[in-house]
Amino acid sequence: MPRDSLTPSDWIFAGLQELANTGPQALRAEPLARVVGTTKGSFYWHFKDVPAFQTALLAHWQQQAFGAVVALLEADGSAPDRLRQIGVQVAQDPADAALRAWALSNTDVAQVVSQVDAEREKFIQALLAALGITNEDYSRAAYATLVGLRQTGHTEDEAEAAYISLIDLILALR
């Protein structure tokens, strides 16, 4: 990627990829500059410092996560289909597990992850309630299954399949 064409979004995209691949230690100017093939001066052209970059990266991820929920709320399709789709979106987010690991040692990250979790869980609960399932334990259990399986080393596909199976089981209780 030629350095003249780099934008803040390019750096954030590279940061999310490196976070997923390597962890938060990769979210520094020099390692990211190597990844995008430029100097760290280009990084500092776009971001005041590393904390400013990390803040922008978190804001971007949060906005993407909230945007995905809003898109599903507005999407055509049945509530069961949208319940399954949120599982696909979360399971297929490569940065999700890395952000959760980082949140264990960074309160700013923990706050953002908590806000995203609350929004996603609220979405699941609203769809279940629309189907007549009002016990909030079901939405908590479904979301915890999805997130927890990724945290315990299961693949994206395994987490997605288990979540969908649990949603199908919950829906069968209606």
mmCIF file with all atom_site columns, C-alpha atoms in Angstrom:
data_model
loop_
_atom_site.group_PDB
_atom_site.id
_atom_site.type_symbol
_atom_site.label_atom_id
_atom_site.label_alt_id
_atom_site.label_comp_id
_atom_site.label_asym_id
_atom_site.label_entity_id
_atom_site.label_seq_id
_atom_site.pdbx_PDB_ins_code
_atom_site.Cartn_x
_atom_site.Cartn_y
_atom_site.Cartn_z
_atom_site.occupancy
_atom_site.B_iso_or_equiv
_atom_site.pdbx_formal_charge
_atom_site.auth_seq_id
_atom_site.auth_comp_id
_atom_site.auth_asym_id
_atom_site.auth_atom_id
_atom_site.pdbx_PDB_model_num
ATOM 1   C CA . MET A 1 1   ? 0.000   0.000   0.000  1.00 0.00 ? 1   MET A CA 1
ATOM 2   C CA . PRO A 1 2   ? 1.722   3.241   -1.059 1.00 0.00 ? 2   PRO A CA 1
ATOM 3   C CA . ARG A 1 3   ? 2.146   5.570   1.845  1.00 0.00 ? 3   ARG A CA 1
ATOM 4   C CA . ASP A 1 4   ? 0.704   8.580   0.017  1.00 0.00 ? 4   ASP A CA 1
ATOM 5   C CA . SER A 1 5   ? -2.661  6.868   -0.163 1.00 0.00 ? 5   SER A CA 1
ATOM 6   C CA . LEU A 1 6   ? -2.961  5.827   3.491  1.00 0.00 ? 6   LEU A CA 1
ATOM 7   C CA . THR A 1 7   ? -5.914  7.165   5.422  1.00 0.00 ? 7   THR A CA 1
ATOM 8   C CA . PRO A 1 8   ? -6.843  6.858   9.086  1.00 0.00 ? 8   PRO A CA 1
ATOM 9   C CA . SER A 1 9   ? -9.247  4.094   8.032  1.00 0.00 ? 9   SER A CA 1
ATOM 10  C CA . ASP A 1 10  ? -6.367  2.153   6.462  1.00 0.00 ? 10  ASP A CA 1
ATOM 11  C CA . TRP A 1 11  ? -4.483  2.300   9.748  1.00 0.00 ? 11  TRP A CA 1
ATOM 12  C CA . ILE A 1 12  ? -7.561  1.263   11.723 1.00 0.00 ? 12  ILE A CA 1
ATOM 13  C CA . PHE A 1 13  ? -8.256  -1.647  9.366  1.00 0.00 ? 13  PHE A CA 1
ATOM 14  C CA . ALA A 1 14  ? -4.638  -2.797  9.678  1.00 0.00 ? 14  ALA A CA 1
ATOM 15  C CA . GLY A 1 15  ? -4.865  -2.347  13.441 1.00 0.00 ? 15  GLY A CA 1
ATOM 16  C CA . LEU A 1 16  ? -7.961  -4.528  13.719 1.00 0.00 ? 16  LEU A CA 1
ATOM 17  C CA . GLN A 1 17  ? -6.314  -7.224  11.614 1.00 0.00 ? 17  GLN A CA 1
ATOM 18  C CA . GLU A 1 18  ? -3.142  -7.131  13.678 1.00 0.00 ? 18  GLU A CA 1
ATOM 19  C CA . LEU A 1 19  ? -5.121  -7.083  16.918 1.00 0.00 ? 19  LEU A CA 1
ATOM 20  C CA . ALA A 1 20  ? -6.872  -10.267 15.802 1.00 0.00 ? 20  ALA A CA 1
ATOM 21  C CA . ASN A 1 21  ? -3.634  -11.883 14.590 1.00 0.00 ? 21  ASN A CA 1
ATOM 22  C CA . THR A 1 22  ? -1.166  -10.775 17.249 1.00 0.00 ? 22  THR A CA 1
ATOM 23  C CA . GLY A 1 23  ? -2.917  -9.015  20.116 1.00 0.00 ? 23  GLY A CA 1
ATOM 24  C CA . PRO A 1 24  ? -2.860  -5.484  21.502 1.00 0.00 ? 24  PRO A CA 1
ATOM 25  C CA . GLN A 1 25  ? 0.939   -5.318  21.568 1.00 0.00 ? 25  GLN A CA 1
ATOM 26  C CA . ALA A 1 26  ? 0.743   -4.882  17.779 1.00 0.00 ? 26  ALA A CA 1
ATOM 27  C CA . LEU A 1 27  ? -1.210  -1.638  18.161 1.00 0.00 ? 27  LEU A CA 1
ATOM 28  C CA . ARG A 1 28  ? 1.853   0.584   18.091 1.00 0.00 ? 28  ARG A CA 1
ATOM 29  C CA . ALA A 1 29  ? 3.212   2.828   15.378 1.00 0.00 ? 29  ALA A CA 1
ATOM 30  C CA . GLU A 1 30  ? 6.290   0.854   14.376 1.00 0.00 ? 30  GLU A CA 1
ATOM 31  C CA . PRO A 1 31  ? 4.761   -2.643  14.073 1.00 0.00 ? 31  PRO A CA 1
ATOM 32  C CA . LEU A 1 32  ? 1.756   -1.272  12.189 1.00 0.00 ? 32  LEU A CA 1
ATOM 33  C CA . ALA A 1 33  ? 3.980   0.767   9.873  1.00 0.00 ? 33  ALA A CA 1
ATOM 34  C CA . ARG A 1 34  ? 5.826   -2.425  8.965  1.00 0.00 ? 34  ARG A CA 1
ATOM 35  C CA . VAL A 1 35  ? 2.520   -4.148  8.229  1.00 0.00 ? 35  VAL A CA 1
ATOM 36  C CA . VAL A 1 36  ? 1.262   -1.397  5.931  1.00 0.00 ? 36  VAL A CA 1
ATOM 37  C CA . GLY A 1 37  ? 4.688   -0.873  4.374  1.00 0.00 ? 37  GLY A CA 1
ATOM 38  C CA . THR A 1 38  ? 5.456   2.672   5.382  1.00 0.00 ? 38  THR A CA 1
ATOM 39  C CA . THR A 1 39  ? 7.197   4.659   8.088  1.00 0.00 ? 39  THR A CA 1
ATOM 40  C CA . LYS A 1 40  ? 5.840   5.379   11.518 1.00 0.00 ? 40  LYS A CA 1
ATOM 41  C CA . GLY A 1 41  ? 5.850   9.051   10.525 1.00 0.00 ? 41  GLY A CA 1
ATOM 42  C CA . SER A 1 42  ? 2.809   8.297   8.394  1.00 0.00 ? 42  SER A CA 1
ATOM 43  C CA . PHE A 1 43  ? 1.111   6.861   11.478 1.00 0.00 ? 43  PHE A CA 1
ATOM 44  C CA . TYR A 1 44  ? 1.785   10.071  13.414 1.00 0.00 ? 44  TYR A CA 1
ATOM 45  C CA . TRP A 1 45  ? 0.544   12.139  10.491 1.00 0.00 ? 45  TRP A CA 1
ATOM 46  C CA . HIS A 1 46  ? -2.896  10.640  11.080 1.00 0.00 ? 46  HIS A CA 1
ATOM 47  C CA . PHE A 1 47  ? -2.865  10.103  14.855 1.00 0.00 ? 47  PHE A CA 1
ATOM 48  C CA . LYS A 1 48  ? -1.483  12.295  17.627 1.00 0.00 ? 48  LYS A CA 1
ATOM 49  C CA . ASP A 1 49  ? -0.149  9.268   19.474 1.00 0.00 ? 49  ASP A CA 1
ATOM 50  C CA . VAL A 1 50  ? -0.788  5.567   20.053 1.00 0.00 ? 50  VAL A CA 1
ATOM 51  C CA . PRO A 1 51  ? -3.565  6.144   22.623 1.00 0.00 ? 51  PRO A CA 1
ATOM 52  C CA . ALA A 1 52  ? -5.377  8.378   20.092 1.00 0.00 ? 52  ALA A CA 1
ATOM 53  C CA . PHE A 1 53  ? -5.076  5.591   17.513 1.00 0.00 ? 53  PHE A CA 1
ATOM 54  C CA . GLN A 1 54  ? -6.367  3.012   19.971 1.00 0.00 ? 54  GLN A CA 1
ATOM 55  C CA . THR A 1 55  ? -9.305  5.264   20.831 1.00 0.00 ? 55  THR A CA 1
ATOM 56  C CA . ALA A 1 56  ? -10.116 5.659   17.125 1.00 0.00 ? 56  ALA A CA 1
ATOM 57  C CA . LEU A 1 57  ? -9.830  1.897   16.600 1.00 0.00 ? 57  LEU A CA 1
ATOM 58  C CA . LEU A 1 58  ? -12.211 1.200   19.492 1.00 0.00 ? 58  LEU A CA 1
ATOM 59  C CA . ALA A 1 59  ? -14.682 3.815   18.268 1.00 0.00 ? 59  ALA A CA 1
ATOM 60  C CA . HIS A 1 60  ? -14.605 2.288   14.790 1.00 0.00 ? 60  HIS A CA 1
ATOM 61  C CA . TRP A 1 61  ? -15.206 -1.246  16.098 1.00 0.00 ? 61  TRP A CA 1
ATOM 62  C CA . GLN A 1 62  ? -18.024 -0.047  18.346 1.00 0.00 ? 62  GLN A CA 1
ATOM 63  C CA . GLN A 1 63  ? -19.636 1.879   15.498 1.00 0.00 ? 63  GLN A CA 1
ATOM 64  C CA . GLN A 1 64  ? -19.388 -1.176  13.234 1.00 0.00 ? 64  GLN A CA 1
ATOM 65  C CA . ALA A 1 65  ? -20.907 -3.416  15.901 1.00 0.00 ? 65  ALA A CA 1
ATOM 66  C CA . PHE A 1 66  ? -23.764 -0.993  16.612 1.00 0.00 ? 66  PHE A CA 1
ATOM 67  C CA . GLY A 1 67  ? -24.302 -0.486  12.882 1.00 0.00 ? 67  GLY A CA 1
ATOM 68  C CA . ALA A 1 68  ? -24.622 -4.231  12.382 1.00 0.00 ? 68  ALA A CA 1
ATOM 69  C CA . VAL A 1 69  ? -27.325 -4.420  15.068 1.00 0.00 ? 69  VAL A CA 1
ATOM 70  C CA . VAL A 1 70  ? -29.210 -1.485  13.557 1.00 0.00 ? 70  VAL A CA 1
ATOM 71  C CA . ALA A 1 71  ? -28.999 -3.070  10.100 1.00 0.00 ? 71  ALA A CA 1
ATOM 72  C CA . LEU A 1 72  ? -30.465 -6.290  11.479 1.00 0.00 ? 72  LEU A CA 1
ATOM 73  C CA . LEU A 1 73  ? -33.241 -4.378  13.247 1.00 0.00 ? 73  LEU A CA 1
ATOM 74  C CA . GLU A 1 74  ? -34.176 -2.740  9.962  1.00 0.00 ? 74  GLU A CA 1
ATOM 75  C CA . ALA A 1 75  ? -33.658 -5.857  7.835  1.00 0.00 ? 75  ALA A CA 1
ATOM 76  C CA . ASP A 1 76  ? -36.382 -7.830  6.198  1.00 0.00 ? 76  ASP A CA 1
ATOM 77  C CA . GLY A 1 77  ? -36.722 -11.359 7.387  1.00 0.00 ? 77  GLY A CA 1
ATOM 78  C CA . SER A 1 78  ? -38.216 -13.234 10.239 1.00 0.00 ? 78  SER A CA 1
ATOM 79  C CA . ALA A 1 79  ? -37.186 -12.735 13.840 1.00 0.00 ? 79  ALA A CA 1
ATOM 80  C CA . PRO A 1 80  ? -35.689 -16.253 13.956 1.00 0.00 ? 80  PRO A CA 1
ATOM 81  C CA . ASP A 1 81  ? -33.585 -15.499 10.875 1.00 0.00 ? 81  ASP A CA 1
ATOM 82  C CA . ARG A 1 82  ? -32.357 -12.233 12.383 1.00 0.00 ? 82  ARG A CA 1
ATOM 83  C CA . LEU A 1 83  ? -31.555 -14.022 15.655 1.00 0.00 ? 83  LEU A CA 1
ATOM 84  C CA . ARG A 1 84  ? -29.395 -16.453 13.727 1.00 0.00 ? 84  ARG A CA 1
ATOM 85  C CA . GLN A 1 85  ? -27.771 -13.659 11.724 1.00 0.00 ? 85  GLN A CA 1
ATOM 86  C CA . ILE A 1 86  ? -26.530 -11.795 14.817 1.00 0.00 ? 86  ILE A CA 1
ATOM 87  C CA . GLY A 1 87  ? -24.752 -14.996 15.783 1.00 0.00 ? 87  GLY A CA 1
ATOM 88  C CA . VAL A 1 88  ? -23.102 -15.195 12.390 1.00 0.00 ? 88  VAL A CA 1
ATOM 89  C CA . GLN A 1 89  ? -21.967 -11.569 12.619 1.00 0.00 ? 89  GLN A CA 1
ATOM 90  C CA . VAL A 1 90  ? -20.469 -11.911 16.081 1.00 0.00 ? 90  VAL A CA 1
ATOM 91  C CA . ALA A 1 91  ? -18.834 -15.275 15.430 1.00 0.00 ? 91  ALA A CA 1
ATOM 92  C CA . GLN A 1 92  ? -17.272 -14.059 12.193 1.00 0.00 ? 92  GLN A CA 1
ATOM 93  C CA . ASP A 1 93  ? -15.793 -10.853 13.692 1.00 0.00 ? 93  ASP A CA 1
ATOM 94  C CA . PRO A 1 94  ? -12.067 -11.614 13.877 1.00 0.00 ? 94  PRO A CA 1
ATOM 95  C CA . ALA A 1 95  ? -11.371 -8.753  16.281 1.00 0.00 ? 95  ALA A CA 1
ATOM 96  C CA . ASP A 1 96  ? -14.073 -9.691  18.800 1.00 0.00 ? 96  ASP A CA 1
ATOM 97  C CA . ALA A 1 97  ? -12.110 -12.310 20.746 1.00 0.00 ? 97  ALA A CA 1
ATOM 98  C CA . ALA A 1 98  ? -8.942  -10.201 20.691 1.00 0.00 ? 98  ALA A CA 1
ATOM 99  C CA . LEU A 1 99  ? -10.802 -7.167  22.013 1.00 0.00 ? 99  LEU A CA 1
ATOM 100 C CA . ARG A 1 100 ? -12.236 -9.248  24.841 1.00 0.00 ? 100 ARG A CA 1
ATOM 101 C CA . ALA A 1 101 ? -8.772  -10.478 25.784 1.00 0.00 ? 101 ALA A CA 1
ATOM 102 C CA . TRP A 1 102 ? -7.457  -6.912  25.686 1.00 0.00 ? 102 TRP A CA 1
ATOM 103 C CA . ALA A 1 103 ? -10.413 -5.744  27.804 1.00 0.00 ? 103 ALA A CA 1
ATOM 104 C CA . LEU A 1 104 ? -9.107  -7.837  30.696 1.00 0.00 ? 104 LEU A CA 1
ATOM 105 C CA . SER A 1 105 ? -6.194  -5.424  31.093 1.00 0.00 ? 105 SER A CA 1
ATOM 106 C CA . ASN A 1 106 ? -7.609  -2.149  29.749 1.00 0.00 ? 106 ASN A CA 1
ATOM 107 C CA . THR A 1 107 ? -10.619 -0.436  31.295 1.00 0.00 ? 107 THR A CA 1
ATOM 108 C CA . ASP A 1 108 ? -11.338 1.701   28.215 1.00 0.00 ? 108 ASP A CA 1
ATOM 109 C CA . VAL A 1 109 ? -11.543 -1.407  26.059 1.00 0.00 ? 109 VAL A CA 1
ATOM 110 C CA . ALA A 1 110 ? -13.627 -3.165  28.710 1.00 0.00 ? 110 ALA A CA 1
ATOM 111 C CA . GLN A 1 111 ? -16.122 -0.301  28.688 1.00 0.00 ? 111 GLN A CA 1
ATOM 112 C CA . VAL A 1 112 ? -16.523 -0.401  24.898 1.00 0.00 ? 112 VAL A CA 1
ATOM 113 C CA . VAL A 1 113 ? -16.867 -4.191  24.840 1.00 0.00 ? 113 VAL A CA 1
ATOM 114 C CA . SER A 1 114 ? -19.443 -3.989  27.635 1.00 0.00 ? 114 SER A CA 1
ATOM 115 C CA . GLN A 1 115 ? -21.483 -1.422  25.699 1.00 0.00 ? 115 GLN A CA 1
ATOM 116 C CA . VAL A 1 116 ? -21.402 -3.547  22.549 1.00 0.00 ? 116 VAL A CA 1
ATOM 117 C CA . ASP A 1 117 ? -22.365 -6.640  24.542 1.00 0.00 ? 117 ASP A CA 1
ATOM 118 C CA . ALA A 1 118 ? -25.303 -4.824  26.130 1.00 0.00 ? 118 ALA A CA 1
ATOM 119 C CA . GLU A 1 119 ? -26.558 -3.661  22.730 1.00 0.00 ? 119 GLU A CA 1
ATOM 120 C CA . ARG A 1 120 ? -26.255 -7.097  21.152 1.00 0.00 ? 120 ARG A CA 1
ATOM 121 C CA . GLU A 1 121 ? -27.917 -8.801  24.099 1.00 0.00 ? 121 GLU A CA 1
ATOM 122 C CA . LYS A 1 122 ? -30.716 -6.225  24.055 1.00 0.00 ? 122 LYS A CA 1
ATOM 123 C CA . PHE A 1 123 ? -31.254 -6.999  20.364 1.00 0.00 ? 123 PHE A CA 1
ATOM 124 C CA . ILE A 1 124 ? -31.462 -10.733 21.037 1.00 0.00 ? 124 ILE A CA 1
ATOM 125 C CA . GLN A 1 125 ? -33.868 -10.127 23.915 1.00 0.00 ? 125 GLN A CA 1
ATOM 126 C CA . ALA A 1 126 ? -36.094 -7.869  21.795 1.00 0.00 ? 126 ALA A CA 1
ATOM 127 C CA . LEU A 1 127 ? -36.356 -10.453 19.034 1.00 0.00 ? 127 LEU A CA 1
ATOM 128 C CA . LEU A 1 128 ? -37.094 -13.238 21.499 1.00 0.00 ? 128 LEU A CA 1
ATOM 129 C CA . ALA A 1 129 ? -39.727 -11.059 23.187 1.00 0.00 ? 129 ALA A CA 1
ATOM 130 C CA . ALA A 1 130 ? -41.334 -10.394 19.796 1.00 0.00 ? 130 ALA A CA 1
ATOM 131 C CA . LEU A 1 131 ? -41.667 -14.163 19.517 1.00 0.00 ? 131 LEU A CA 1
ATOM 132 C CA . GLY A 1 132 ? -43.287 -14.404 22.955 1.00 0.00 ? 132 GLY A CA 1
ATOM 133 C CA . ILE A 1 133 ? -40.155 -15.488 24.850 1.00 0.00 ? 133 ILE A CA 1
ATOM 134 C CA . THR A 1 134 ? -39.708 -12.888 27.585 1.00 0.00 ? 134 THR A CA 1
ATOM 135 C CA . ASN A 1 135 ? -37.370 -14.620 30.026 1.00 0.00 ? 135 ASN A CA 1
ATOM 136 C CA . GLU A 1 136 ? -34.150 -12.583 29.733 1.00 0.00 ? 136 GLU A CA 1
ATOM 137 C CA . ASP A 1 137 ? -32.093 -15.575 30.853 1.00 0.00 ? 137 ASP A CA 1
ATOM 138 C CA . TYR A 1 138 ? -32.518 -17.006 27.362 1.00 0.00 ? 138 TYR A CA 1
ATOM 139 C CA . SER A 1 139 ? -30.946 -14.015 25.649 1.00 0.00 ? 139 SER A CA 1
ATOM 140 C CA . ARG A 1 140 ? -28.120 -13.944 28.200 1.00 0.00 ? 140 ARG A CA 1
ATOM 141 C CA . ALA A 1 141 ? -27.462 -17.664 27.765 1.00 0.00 ? 141 ALA A CA 1
ATOM 142 C CA . ALA A 1 142 ? -27.516 -17.442 23.972 1.00 0.00 ? 142 ALA A CA 1
ATOM 143 C CA . TYR A 1 143 ? -25.138 -14.490 23.838 1.00 0.00 ? 143 TYR A CA 1
ATOM 144 C CA . ALA A 1 144 ? -22.850 -15.961 26.498 1.00 0.00 ? 144 ALA A CA 1
ATOM 145 C CA . THR A 1 145 ? -22.677 -19.174 24.479 1.00 0.00 ? 145 THR A CA 1
ATOM 146 C CA . LEU A 1 146 ? -21.660 -17.280 21.383 1.00 0.00 ? 146 LEU A CA 1
ATOM 147 C CA . VAL A 1 147 ? -19.007 -15.182 23.104 1.00 0.00 ? 147 VAL A CA 1
ATOM 148 C CA . GLY A 1 148 ? -17.821 -17.873 25.479 1.00 0.00 ? 148 GLY A CA 1
ATOM 149 C CA . LEU A 1 149 ? -17.166 -20.475 22.820 1.00 0.00 ? 149 LEU A CA 1
ATOM 150 C CA . ARG A 1 150 ? -14.898 -18.055 20.948 1.00 0.00 ? 150 ARG A CA 1
ATOM 151 C CA . GLN A 1 151 ? -13.067 -17.279 24.197 1.00 0.00 ? 151 GLN A CA 1
ATOM 152 C CA . THR A 1 152 ? -12.459 -20.951 24.920 1.00 0.00 ? 152 THR A CA 1
ATOM 153 C CA . GLY A 1 153 ? -10.766 -21.610 21.616 1.00 0.00 ? 153 GLY A CA 1
ATOM 154 C CA . HIS A 1 154 ? -13.640 -22.864 19.497 1.00 0.00 ? 154 HIS A CA 1
ATOM 155 C CA . THR A 1 155 ? -13.622 -21.850 15.861 1.00 0.00 ? 155 THR A CA 1
ATOM 156 C CA . GLU A 1 156 ? -15.921 -19.247 14.390 1.00 0.00 ? 156 GLU A CA 1
ATOM 157 C CA . ASP A 1 157 ? -17.935 -21.991 12.729 1.00 0.00 ? 157 ASP A CA 1
ATOM 158 C CA . GLU A 1 158 ? -18.258 -24.000 15.957 1.00 0.00 ? 158 GLU A CA 1
ATOM 159 C CA . ALA A 1 159 ? -19.396 -20.953 17.936 1.00 0.00 ? 159 ALA A CA 1
ATOM 160 C CA . GLU A 1 160 ? -21.858 -19.999 15.233 1.00 0.00 ? 160 GLU A CA 1
ATOM 161 C CA . ALA A 1 161 ? -23.280 -23.533 14.988 1.00 0.00 ? 161 ALA A CA 1
ATOM 162 C CA . ALA A 1 162 ? -23.677 -23.878 18.757 1.00 0.00 ? 162 ALA A CA 1
ATOM 163 C CA . TYR A 1 163 ? -25.371 -20.479 19.012 1.00 0.00 ? 163 TYR A CA 1
ATOM 164 C CA . ILE A 1 164 ? -27.783 -21.314 16.192 1.00 0.00 ? 164 ILE A CA 1
ATOM 165 C CA . SER A 1 165 ? -28.558 -24.688 17.801 1.00 0.00 ? 165 SER A CA 1
ATOM 166 C CA . LEU A 1 166 ? -29.295 -22.962 21.098 1.00 0.00 ? 166 LEU A CA 1
ATOM 167 C CA . ILE A 1 167 ? -31.505 -20.375 19.386 1.00 0.00 ? 167 ILE A CA 1
ATOM 168 C CA . ASP A 1 168 ? -33.381 -23.189 17.634 1.00 0.00 ? 168 ASP A CA 1
ATOM 169 C CA . LEU A 1 169 ? -33.839 -24.957 20.977 1.00 0.00 ? 169 LEU A CA 1
ATOM 170 C CA . ILE A 1 170 ? -35.103 -21.771 22.640 1.00 0.00 ? 170 ILE A CA 1
ATOM 171 C CA . LEU A 1 171 ? -37.506 -21.160 19.753 1.00 0.00 ? 171 LEU A CA 1
ATOM 172 C CA . ALA A 1 172 ? -38.799 -24.723 20.050 1.00 0.00 ? 172 ALA A CA 1
ATOM 173 C CA . LEU A 1 173 ? -39.914 -23.885 23.606 1.00 0.00 ? 173 LEU A CA 1
ATOM 174 C CA . ARG A 1 174 ? -42.544 -21.458 22.310 1.00 0.00 ? 174 ARG A CA 1
#
